[in-house]
mmCIF file of C-alpha atoms in Angstrom:
data_model
loop_
_atom_site.group_PDB
_atom_site.id
_atom_site.type_symbol
_atom_site.label_atom_id
_atom_site.label_comp_id
_atom_site.label_asym_id
_atom_site.label_seq_id
_atom_site.Cartn_x
_atom_site.Cartn_y
_atom_site.Cartn_z
ATOM 1 C CA VAL A 188 -14.899 28.788 12.098
ATOM 2 C CA ARG A 189 -16.042 27.593 8.677
ATOM 3 C CA LEU A 190 -18.019 24.357 8.836
ATOM 4 C CA CYS A 191 -16.870 21.703 6.401
ATOM 5 C CA ARG A 192 -18.789 21.294 3.151
ATOM 6 C CA THR A 193 -19.220 17.561 3.758
ATOM 7 C CA ALA A 194 -21.220 18.225 6.912
ATOM 8 C CA VAL A 195 -23.649 20.446 5.035
ATOM 9 C CA ASP A 196 -24.073 17.928 2.228
ATOM 10 C CA VAL A 197 -24.758 15.043 4.610
ATOM 11 C CA LEU A 198 -27.324 16.894 6.686
ATOM 12 C CA ALA A 199 -28.998 18.166 3.516
ATOM 13 C CA GLN A 200 -29.145 14.651 2.057
ATOM 14 C CA TYR A 201 -30.294 12.745 5.123
ATOM 15 C CA GLY A 202 -32.041 15.496 7.050
ATOM 16 C CA PRO A 203 -32.987 15.465 10.733
ATOM 17 C CA SER A 204 -35.107 12.333 10.374
ATOM 18 C CA THR A 205 -34.354 11.269 13.941
ATOM 19 C CA PRO A 206 -33.181 13.126 17.044
ATOM 20 C CA GLU A 207 -29.980 11.093 16.845
ATOM 21 C CA VAL A 208 -29.077 12.139 13.295
ATOM 22 C CA LEU A 209 -25.696 13.425 14.419
ATOM 23 C CA ASP A 210 -24.915 10.124 16.149
ATOM 24 C CA THR A 211 -26.291 7.555 13.719
ATOM 25 C CA GLN A 212 -26.487 8.810 10.183
ATOM 26 C CA ILE A 213 -23.434 11.052 10.205
ATOM 27 C CA ASP A 214 -21.193 8.996 12.478
ATOM 28 C CA GLY A 215 -22.162 5.951 10.454
ATOM 29 C CA LEU A 216 -20.688 7.579 7.375
ATOM 30 C CA GLY A 217 -17.398 8.155 9.129
ATOM 31 C CA ILE A 218 -17.842 11.903 9.492
ATOM 32 C CA ASP A 219 -16.930 13.688 12.702
ATOM 33 C CA ALA A 220 -20.187 14.557 14.444
ATOM 34 C CA SER A 221 -18.662 17.737 15.804
ATOM 35 C CA PHE A 222 -18.086 18.880 12.204
ATOM 36 C CA THR A 223 -14.579 20.053 12.991
ATOM 37 C CA ASN A 224 -12.900 18.436 9.977
ATOM 38 C CA ASP A 225 -11.571 20.774 7.305
ATOM 39 C CA VAL A 226 -12.080 23.944 9.309
ATOM 40 C CA GLU A 227 -10.588 27.377 8.970
ATOM 41 C CA VAL A 228 -9.936 28.919 12.353
ATOM 42 C CA VAL A 229 -10.510 32.630 12.766
ATOM 43 C CA ASN A 230 -9.462 34.848 15.624
ATOM 44 C CA ALA A 231 -12.665 35.979 17.335
ATOM 45 C CA PRO A 232 -11.674 36.820 20.915
ATOM 46 C CA PHE A 233 -14.999 38.550 21.573
ATOM 47 C CA GLY A 234 -17.203 35.931 19.945
ATOM 48 C CA LEU A 235 -18.465 35.112 16.467
ATOM 49 C CA TYR A 236 -20.471 37.858 14.757
ATOM 50 C CA PRO A 237 -21.602 38.076 11.103
ATOM 51 C CA GLN A 238 -19.551 40.151 8.704
ATOM 52 C CA PRO A 239 -21.411 42.538 6.367
ATOM 53 C CA ILE A 240 -22.411 40.954 3.069
ATOM 54 C CA ILE A 241 -24.773 43.583 1.649
ATOM 55 C CA HIS A 242 -22.018 44.974 -0.596
ATOM 56 C CA LEU A 243 -21.260 41.565 -2.112
ATOM 57 C CA SER A 244 -22.760 40.017 -5.239
ATOM 58 C CA SER A 245 -26.106 38.249 -4.977
ATOM 59 C CA GLU A 246 -24.379 34.944 -5.740
ATOM 60 C CA ILE A 247 -21.981 35.309 -2.824
ATOM 61 C CA GLN A 248 -24.756 36.494 -0.525
ATOM 62 C CA THR A 249 -26.822 33.431 -1.390
ATOM 63 C CA SER A 250 -23.889 31.156 -0.610
ATOM 64 C CA VAL A 251 -23.237 32.841 2.738
ATOM 65 C CA LEU A 252 -26.909 32.676 3.702
ATOM 66 C CA GLU A 253 -26.951 28.949 2.939
ATOM 67 C CA TRP A 254 -24.251 28.540 5.561
ATOM 68 C CA PHE A 255 -26.235 30.507 8.119
ATOM 69 C CA ASN A 256 -29.300 28.425 7.311
ATOM 70 C CA PHE A 257 -27.282 25.277 7.896
ATOM 71 C CA LEU A 258 -25.828 26.741 11.084
ATOM 72 C CA GLY A 259 -29.354 27.216 12.402
ATOM 73 C CA LYS A 260 -30.145 23.557 11.659
ATOM 74 C CA PHE A 261 -26.889 22.462 13.227
ATOM 75 C CA VAL A 262 -27.489 24.363 16.470
ATOM 76 C CA ALA A 263 -31.093 23.144 16.684
ATOM 77 C CA GLN A 264 -30.047 19.516 16.175
ATOM 78 C CA ALA A 265 -27.326 19.887 18.792
ATOM 79 C CA LEU A 266 -29.949 21.115 21.250
ATOM 80 C CA VAL A 267 -32.166 18.128 20.486
ATOM 81 C CA ASP A 268 -29.214 15.782 20.994
ATOM 82 C CA GLU A 269 -28.084 17.683 24.122
ATOM 83 C CA ARG A 270 -24.686 18.426 22.629
ATOM 84 C CA LEU A 271 -22.473 21.368 23.499
ATOM 85 C CA LEU A 272 -20.853 23.112 20.554
ATOM 86 C CA ASP A 273 -17.589 24.942 20.192
ATOM 87 C CA LEU A 274 -19.375 27.976 18.775
ATOM 88 C CA PRO A 275 -18.677 31.017 20.946
ATOM 89 C CA PHE A 276 -21.266 33.371 19.471
ATOM 90 C CA ALA A 277 -20.946 37.025 20.414
ATOM 91 C CA LEU A 278 -23.700 37.895 22.872
ATOM 92 C CA PRO A 279 -25.195 40.652 20.657
ATOM 93 C CA PHE A 280 -25.593 38.130 17.825
ATOM 94 C CA VAL A 281 -27.447 35.763 20.152
ATOM 95 C CA ARG A 282 -29.638 38.667 21.270
ATOM 96 C CA ALA A 283 -30.525 39.306 17.636
ATOM 97 C CA LEU A 284 -31.336 35.611 17.134
ATOM 98 C CA THR A 285 -33.807 35.740 20.025
ATOM 99 C CA GLY A 286 -35.601 38.654 18.370
ATOM 100 C CA GLU A 287 -34.247 41.331 20.679
ATOM 101 C CA SER A 288 -33.571 44.736 19.133
ATOM 102 C CA LEU A 289 -29.948 45.804 19.386
ATOM 103 C CA LEU A 290 -30.895 49.451 18.877
ATOM 104 C CA PRO A 291 -33.259 50.411 21.723
ATOM 105 C CA ASP A 292 -31.193 53.551 22.311
ATOM 106 C CA THR A 293 -27.757 54.882 21.408
ATOM 107 C CA THR A 294 -26.125 54.129 24.759
ATOM 108 C CA THR A 295 -27.216 50.484 24.694
ATOM 109 C CA ALA A 296 -26.247 50.140 21.039
ATOM 110 C CA LEU A 297 -22.747 51.434 21.797
ATOM 111 C CA LYS A 298 -22.414 48.814 24.546
ATOM 112 C CA HIS A 299 -23.388 46.096 22.071
ATOM 113 C CA VAL A 300 -20.759 47.296 19.597
ATOM 114 C CA SER A 301 -18.155 47.354 22.372
ATOM 115 C CA ALA A 302 -19.008 43.724 23.146
ATOM 116 C CA ILE A 303 -18.354 42.833 19.496
ATOM 117 C CA ASP A 304 -15.246 44.975 19.007
ATOM 118 C CA PRO A 305 -13.995 47.121 21.914
ATOM 119 C CA ASP A 306 -11.838 49.302 19.651
ATOM 120 C CA ILE A 307 -14.747 50.255 17.401
ATOM 121 C CA GLY A 308 -16.928 50.721 20.458
ATOM 122 C CA ARG A 309 -14.446 53.159 21.991
ATOM 123 C CA SER A 310 -14.110 55.095 18.740
ATOM 124 C CA LEU A 311 -17.853 55.486 18.260
ATOM 125 C CA THR A 312 -18.361 56.383 21.913
ATOM 126 C CA PHE A 313 -15.728 59.104 21.633
ATOM 127 C CA LEU A 314 -17.358 60.552 18.518
ATOM 128 C CA TYR A 315 -20.808 60.443 20.106
ATOM 129 C CA THR A 316 -19.698 62.120 23.334
ATOM 130 C CA HIS A 317 -17.416 64.701 21.674
ATOM 131 C CA GLN A 318 -19.595 65.952 18.845
ATOM 132 C CA ASP A 319 -18.289 69.505 19.251
ATOM 133 C CA ASP A 320 -14.628 68.484 19.178
ATOM 134 C CA ALA A 321 -13.015 70.390 16.302
ATOM 135 C CA SER A 322 -10.511 67.573 15.753
ATOM 136 C CA ILE A 323 -13.296 65.470 14.213
ATOM 137 C CA ASP A 324 -13.067 67.583 11.062
ATOM 138 C CA ASP A 325 -9.428 66.538 10.664
ATOM 139 C CA MET A 326 -9.842 62.795 11.265
ATOM 140 C CA GLY A 327 -10.327 62.010 7.588
ATOM 141 C CA LEU A 328 -13.453 59.952 8.213
ATOM 142 C CA ALA A 329 -16.101 59.355 5.569
ATOM 143 C CA PHE A 330 -19.578 57.821 5.632
ATOM 144 C CA VAL A 331 -18.323 54.262 5.210
ATOM 145 C CA LEU A 332 -18.324 51.410 7.698
ATOM 146 C CA ILE A 333 -15.367 51.360 10.065
ATOM 147 C CA GLY A 334 -12.977 48.664 8.901
ATOM 148 C CA ASN A 335 -14.769 48.100 5.594
ATOM 149 C CA ALA A 336 -14.638 51.016 3.178
ATOM 150 C CA ASP A 337 -16.657 49.026 0.620
ATOM 151 C CA VAL A 338 -19.779 49.402 2.764
ATOM 152 C CA GLU A 339 -21.194 52.905 2.408
ATOM 153 C CA LEU A 340 -23.489 54.172 5.147
ATOM 154 C CA LYS A 341 -25.437 56.338 2.715
ATOM 155 C CA GLU A 342 -25.434 57.035 -1.019
ATOM 156 C CA ASN A 343 -22.002 58.245 -2.142
ATOM 157 C CA GLY A 344 -20.890 57.955 1.473
ATOM 158 C CA ALA A 345 -17.253 57.489 0.519
ATOM 159 C CA ASP A 346 -17.258 61.066 -0.796
ATOM 160 C CA ILE A 347 -18.935 62.623 2.250
ATOM 161 C CA PRO A 348 -16.512 63.675 5.022
ATOM 162 C CA VAL A 349 -17.479 63.360 8.677
ATOM 163 C CA THR A 350 -17.500 66.702 10.484
ATOM 164 C CA CYS A 351 -18.774 68.114 13.747
ATOM 165 C CA ALA A 352 -21.956 69.041 11.929
ATOM 166 C CA ASN A 353 -22.828 65.496 10.822
ATOM 167 C CA VAL A 354 -20.936 63.238 13.251
ATOM 168 C CA LYS A 355 -24.118 62.338 15.144
ATOM 169 C CA GLU A 356 -25.671 61.081 11.903
ATOM 170 C CA TYR A 357 -22.472 59.146 11.183
ATOM 171 C CA VAL A 358 -22.603 57.368 14.545
ATOM 172 C CA THR A 359 -26.316 56.617 14.136
ATOM 173 C CA LEU A 360 -25.859 55.159 10.650
ATOM 174 C CA THR A 361 -22.837 53.124 11.749
ATOM 175 C CA LEU A 362 -24.776 51.597 14.630
ATOM 176 C CA GLU A 363 -27.707 50.848 12.331
ATOM 177 C CA MET A 364 -25.387 49.148 9.856
ATOM 178 C CA LEU A 365 -23.438 47.119 12.415
ATOM 179 C CA LEU A 366 -26.371 46.008 14.549
ATOM 180 C CA ASN A 367 -29.205 45.694 12.051
ATOM 181 C CA THR A 368 -28.783 46.192 8.309
ATOM 182 C CA SER A 369 -25.583 44.173 7.901
ATOM 183 C CA ILE A 370 -26.816 41.142 9.880
ATOM 184 C CA ALA A 371 -30.566 41.042 9.179
ATOM 185 C CA LYS A 372 -30.340 38.497 6.352
ATOM 186 C CA GLN A 373 -27.957 36.244 8.283
ATOM 187 C CA VAL A 374 -30.192 36.282 11.363
ATOM 188 C CA SER A 375 -33.235 35.465 9.235
ATOM 189 C CA ALA A 376 -31.431 32.584 7.494
ATOM 190 C CA PHE A 377 -30.279 31.154 10.828
ATOM 191 C CA ARG A 378 -33.790 31.308 12.285
ATOM 192 C CA LYS A 379 -35.293 29.631 9.208
ATOM 193 C CA GLY A 380 -32.777 26.802 9.446
ATOM 194 C CA PHE A 381 -33.396 26.460 13.180
ATOM 195 C CA ASN A 382 -37.139 26.324 12.523
ATOM 196 C CA THR A 383 -36.810 23.221 10.324
ATOM 197 C CA ILE A 384 -35.875 21.194 13.414
ATOM 198 C CA VAL A 385 -37.091 23.184 16.418
ATOM 199 C CA PRO A 386 -39.835 25.852 16.263
ATOM 200 C CA GLU A 387 -38.106 29.225 16.070
ATOM 201 C CA SER A 388 -40.448 30.513 18.779
ATOM 202 C CA VAL A 389 -38.261 28.516 21.181
ATOM 203 C CA LEU A 390 -35.522 31.093 20.602
ATOM 204 C CA SER A 391 -37.529 33.594 22.640
ATOM 205 C CA TYR A 392 -37.984 31.216 25.586
ATOM 206 C CA PHE A 393 -34.571 31.989 27.062
ATOM 207 C CA THR A 394 -32.404 35.048 27.509
ATOM 208 C CA ALA A 395 -29.345 35.515 25.322
ATOM 209 C CA SER A 396 -27.046 34.575 28.209
ATOM 210 C CA GLU A 397 -29.034 31.394 28.830
ATOM 211 C CA TRP A 398 -28.754 30.489 25.143
ATOM 212 C CA VAL A 399 -24.987 30.925 25.293
ATOM 213 C CA ASP A 400 -24.903 28.433 28.177
ATOM 214 C CA LEU A 401 -27.168 26.004 26.305
ATOM 215 C CA ILE A 402 -25.159 26.191 23.097
ATOM 216 C CA SER A 403 -21.577 26.352 24.260
ATOM 217 C CA ASP A 404 -21.496 26.355 28.087
ATOM 218 C CA SER A 405 -19.716 29.482 29.284
ATOM 219 C CA SER A 406 -18.746 27.968 32.639
ATOM 220 C CA THR A 407 -15.042 28.107 33.411
ATOM 221 C CA GLU A 408 -14.677 24.958 35.535
ATOM 222 C CA LEU A 409 -15.608 21.525 34.245
ATOM 223 C CA TRP A 410 -16.080 20.013 37.703
ATOM 224 C CA PRO A 411 -17.246 22.923 39.879
ATOM 225 C CA ARG A 412 -17.848 20.646 42.897
ATOM 226 C CA GLY A 413 -14.224 19.590 42.798
ATOM 227 C CA ALA A 414 -13.074 16.291 44.278
ATOM 228 C CA GLU A 415 -16.594 15.343 45.333
ATOM 229 C CA GLU A 416 -17.829 15.477 41.743
ATOM 230 C CA LEU A 417 -14.855 13.573 40.350
ATOM 231 C CA LYS A 418 -15.215 10.808 42.941
ATOM 232 C CA ALA A 419 -18.940 10.495 42.250
ATOM 233 C CA PHE A 420 -18.718 10.215 38.462
ATOM 234 C CA MET A 421 -15.377 8.518 37.804
ATOM 235 C CA VAL A 422 -15.126 4.729 37.643
ATOM 236 C CA CYS A 423 -11.909 3.042 38.802
ATOM 237 C CA ASP A 424 -11.208 -0.435 37.446
ATOM 238 C CA HIS A 425 -8.601 -3.015 36.406
ATOM 239 C CA GLY A 426 -6.059 -2.429 39.147
ATOM 240 C CA TYR A 427 -7.444 0.730 40.746
ATOM 241 C CA THR A 428 -10.137 1.476 43.307
ATOM 242 C CA ASN A 429 -11.433 4.762 44.664
ATOM 243 C CA GLU A 430 -8.995 4.368 47.543
ATOM 244 C CA SER A 431 -5.903 3.788 45.398
ATOM 245 C CA ARG A 432 -3.062 6.235 45.932
ATOM 246 C CA ALA A 433 -2.861 6.988 42.207
ATOM 247 C CA ILE A 434 -6.571 7.838 42.055
ATOM 248 C CA GLN A 435 -6.296 10.175 45.029
ATOM 249 C CA TRP A 436 -3.386 11.949 43.359
ATOM 250 C CA LEU A 437 -5.220 12.123 40.037
ATOM 251 C CA ILE A 438 -8.251 13.765 41.632
ATOM 252 C CA GLU A 439 -6.084 16.298 43.446
ATOM 253 C CA ILE A 440 -4.260 17.118 40.203
ATOM 254 C CA LEU A 441 -7.476 17.513 38.195
ATOM 255 C CA VAL A 442 -8.973 19.818 40.811
ATOM 256 C CA ASP A 443 -5.785 21.880 40.813
ATOM 257 C CA PHE A 444 -5.684 22.168 37.003
ATOM 258 C CA SER A 445 -6.539 25.525 35.463
ATOM 259 C CA PRO A 446 -9.780 25.676 33.413
ATOM 260 C CA GLU A 447 -7.740 25.433 30.209
ATOM 261 C CA GLU A 448 -5.817 22.405 31.512
ATOM 262 C CA GLN A 449 -9.091 20.782 32.540
ATOM 263 C CA ARG A 450 -10.418 21.186 29.000
ATOM 264 C CA LEU A 451 -7.214 19.762 27.537
ATOM 265 C CA PHE A 452 -7.493 16.767 29.860
ATOM 266 C CA VAL A 453 -11.116 16.158 28.869
ATOM 267 C CA ARG A 454 -10.180 16.408 25.206
ATOM 268 C CA PHE A 455 -7.293 13.972 25.704
ATOM 269 C CA VAL A 456 -9.590 11.398 27.313
ATOM 270 C CA THR A 457 -12.853 11.941 25.413
ATOM 271 C CA GLY A 458 -11.881 13.590 22.124
ATOM 272 C CA SER A 459 -13.895 16.707 22.981
ATOM 273 C CA HIS A 460 -12.747 19.574 25.169
ATOM 274 C CA ARG A 461 -16.298 20.079 26.438
ATOM 275 C CA LEU A 462 -18.416 17.890 28.646
ATOM 276 C CA PRO A 463 -22.083 17.317 27.755
ATOM 277 C CA LEU A 464 -24.843 19.364 29.336
ATOM 278 C CA GLY A 465 -24.893 18.329 32.968
ATOM 279 C CA GLY A 466 -21.129 17.828 33.156
ATOM 280 C CA LEU A 467 -19.411 14.639 34.266
ATOM 281 C CA SER A 468 -22.680 13.109 35.429
ATOM 282 C CA LYS A 469 -23.939 13.039 31.829
ATOM 283 C CA LEU A 470 -20.743 11.757 30.201
ATOM 284 C CA ASP A 471 -21.501 8.526 28.354
ATOM 285 C CA PRO A 472 -19.592 6.227 28.612
ATOM 286 C CA THR A 473 -18.593 7.188 32.134
ATOM 287 C CA LEU A 474 -15.053 8.449 32.673
ATOM 288 C CA THR A 475 -13.061 5.333 33.584
ATOM 289 C CA VAL A 476 -9.508 5.129 34.954
ATOM 290 C CA VAL A 477 -7.572 1.852 34.806
ATOM 291 C CA LYS A 478 -4.040 0.866 35.719
ATOM 292 C CA LYS A 479 -1.610 0.867 32.815
ATOM 293 C CA LEU A 480 0.757 -2.074 33.073
ATOM 294 C CA SER A 481 4.393 -2.160 32.006
ATOM 295 C CA PRO A 482 4.846 -3.862 28.627
ATOM 296 C CA ASP A 483 7.814 -5.920 29.876
ATOM 297 C CA GLU A 484 9.918 -6.607 32.954
ATOM 298 C CA LEU A 485 12.554 -4.058 31.957
ATOM 299 C CA SER A 486 10.081 -1.170 32.013
ATOM 300 C CA ASN A 487 8.721 0.553 35.083
ATOM 301 C CA ASP A 488 5.688 2.726 35.671
ATOM 302 C CA ASP A 489 7.652 5.960 35.967
ATOM 303 C CA ASP A 490 8.965 5.558 32.409
ATOM 304 C CA MET A 491 5.513 5.305 30.838
ATOM 305 C CA LEU A 492 3.044 7.939 29.720
ATOM 306 C CA PRO A 493 -0.715 7.880 30.309
ATOM 307 C CA SER A 494 -2.822 6.929 27.296
ATOM 308 C CA ALA A 495 -6.507 7.140 26.489
ATOM 309 C CA SER A 496 -9.244 5.437 24.493
ATOM 310 C CA THR A 497 -11.477 8.323 23.481
ATOM 311 C CA CYS A 498 -14.229 6.065 22.123
ATOM 312 C CA THR A 499 -14.870 4.745 25.631
ATOM 313 C CA ASN A 500 -13.625 7.723 27.713
ATOM 314 C CA TYR A 501 -10.927 5.454 29.121
ATOM 315 C CA LEU A 502 -7.782 6.769 30.842
ATOM 316 C CA LYS A 503 -4.924 4.291 31.237
ATOM 317 C CA LEU A 504 -2.798 5.641 34.067
ATOM 318 C CA PRO A 505 0.524 4.169 35.253
ATOM 319 C CA ASP A 506 0.980 3.803 39.012
ATOM 320 C CA TYR A 507 3.590 6.534 39.408
ATOM 321 C CA THR A 508 5.783 6.779 42.480
ATOM 322 C CA SER A 509 5.020 10.456 43.115
ATOM 323 C CA LYS A 510 2.194 12.909 42.585
ATOM 324 C CA GLU A 511 4.507 15.464 40.984
ATOM 325 C CA LEU A 512 5.689 12.941 38.401
ATOM 326 C CA MET A 513 2.071 12.055 37.591
ATOM 327 C CA ARG A 514 1.254 15.720 37.107
ATOM 328 C CA THR A 515 4.263 16.220 34.830
ATOM 329 C CA LYS A 516 3.354 13.204 32.696
ATOM 330 C CA LEU A 517 -0.300 14.243 32.440
ATOM 331 C CA LEU A 518 0.589 17.793 31.435
ATOM 332 C CA TYR A 519 2.948 16.487 28.780
ATOM 333 C CA CYS A 520 0.260 14.222 27.334
ATOM 334 C CA ILE A 521 -2.587 16.721 27.305
ATOM 335 C CA HIS A 522 -0.420 19.338 25.603
ATOM 336 C CA GLU A 523 1.573 17.171 23.207
ATOM 337 C CA GLY A 524 -0.769 14.259 22.534
ATOM 338 C CA GLN A 525 -3.862 16.044 21.246
ATOM 339 C CA LEU A 526 -3.304 15.334 17.554
ATOM 340 C CA SER A 527 -1.747 11.888 17.799
ATOM 341 C CA PHE A 528 -3.358 8.483 17.390
ATOM 342 C CA HIS A 529 -1.721 5.300 18.634
ATOM 343 C CA LEU A 530 -2.749 1.810 19.611
ATOM 344 C CA SER A 531 -2.257 1.302 23.329
#
């Protein structure tokens, strides 16, 4: 994901003068505090990991490093404000941010590469474990980075073929490039940005897995305690009580939702598909469900759709005549109503 330029400019201009900078200064200027405006979405199924930039011009490198510096500030400020971010960093990248070496030994390094890109991990593992395989000489490999022929692993690497005699060196240099050389500047820029708001020594206080939970919450269920949690932290008002039939059905439906459907529901009601650290108990304002009334005598509840006020985490739910109809209407709204805005 590429963060929008406006977000960088605002934070650079106003700075983290208060712990609530994301809430007050940026929201006050009408800019989405989650910085998801004007984004380019990339496919990173195994997490976000820096691309090599060492082969690029110094001007481009400087620009990229500015982004990583800002990203460090952004993550640090989110931690201060107890916000969860939609930034699924690859675990090896987080390990590097904490100061952990990704190259303690070849076996561990290969596992890290597999976590970033399983295909590359399998290829390197095969080469490392089959160094005497004569077919290596015929693979047409050269001493350049897999997937990026512009990055040479050694001087004139593009002209040096990989053979059984030098394949071990090839694997070693590839691991060094992927896990150290190609990301060192980005990691340093991130840490420097982080340090402007939170001391970078804090990065070593937690394990990489713990940082992933702190930054983006890797849990699959949004209400792991099920109905008990929903009943405890959901307010029913304006026509509904905790004992209302519609509320009982709603809770059963939400518990039965898949993790992805739960996130879509939360996004429909709150505007964010993640709950704050601490889950429903920390949602502010509290999740509130009220009865949605028919606009006129000719309409009935079964004809209406649920609606939401994301500013107040308010769900307006018609009193449907069946649980299955309620589920159908909710699923329609959370899938089709994510990008719409209406007065209700």
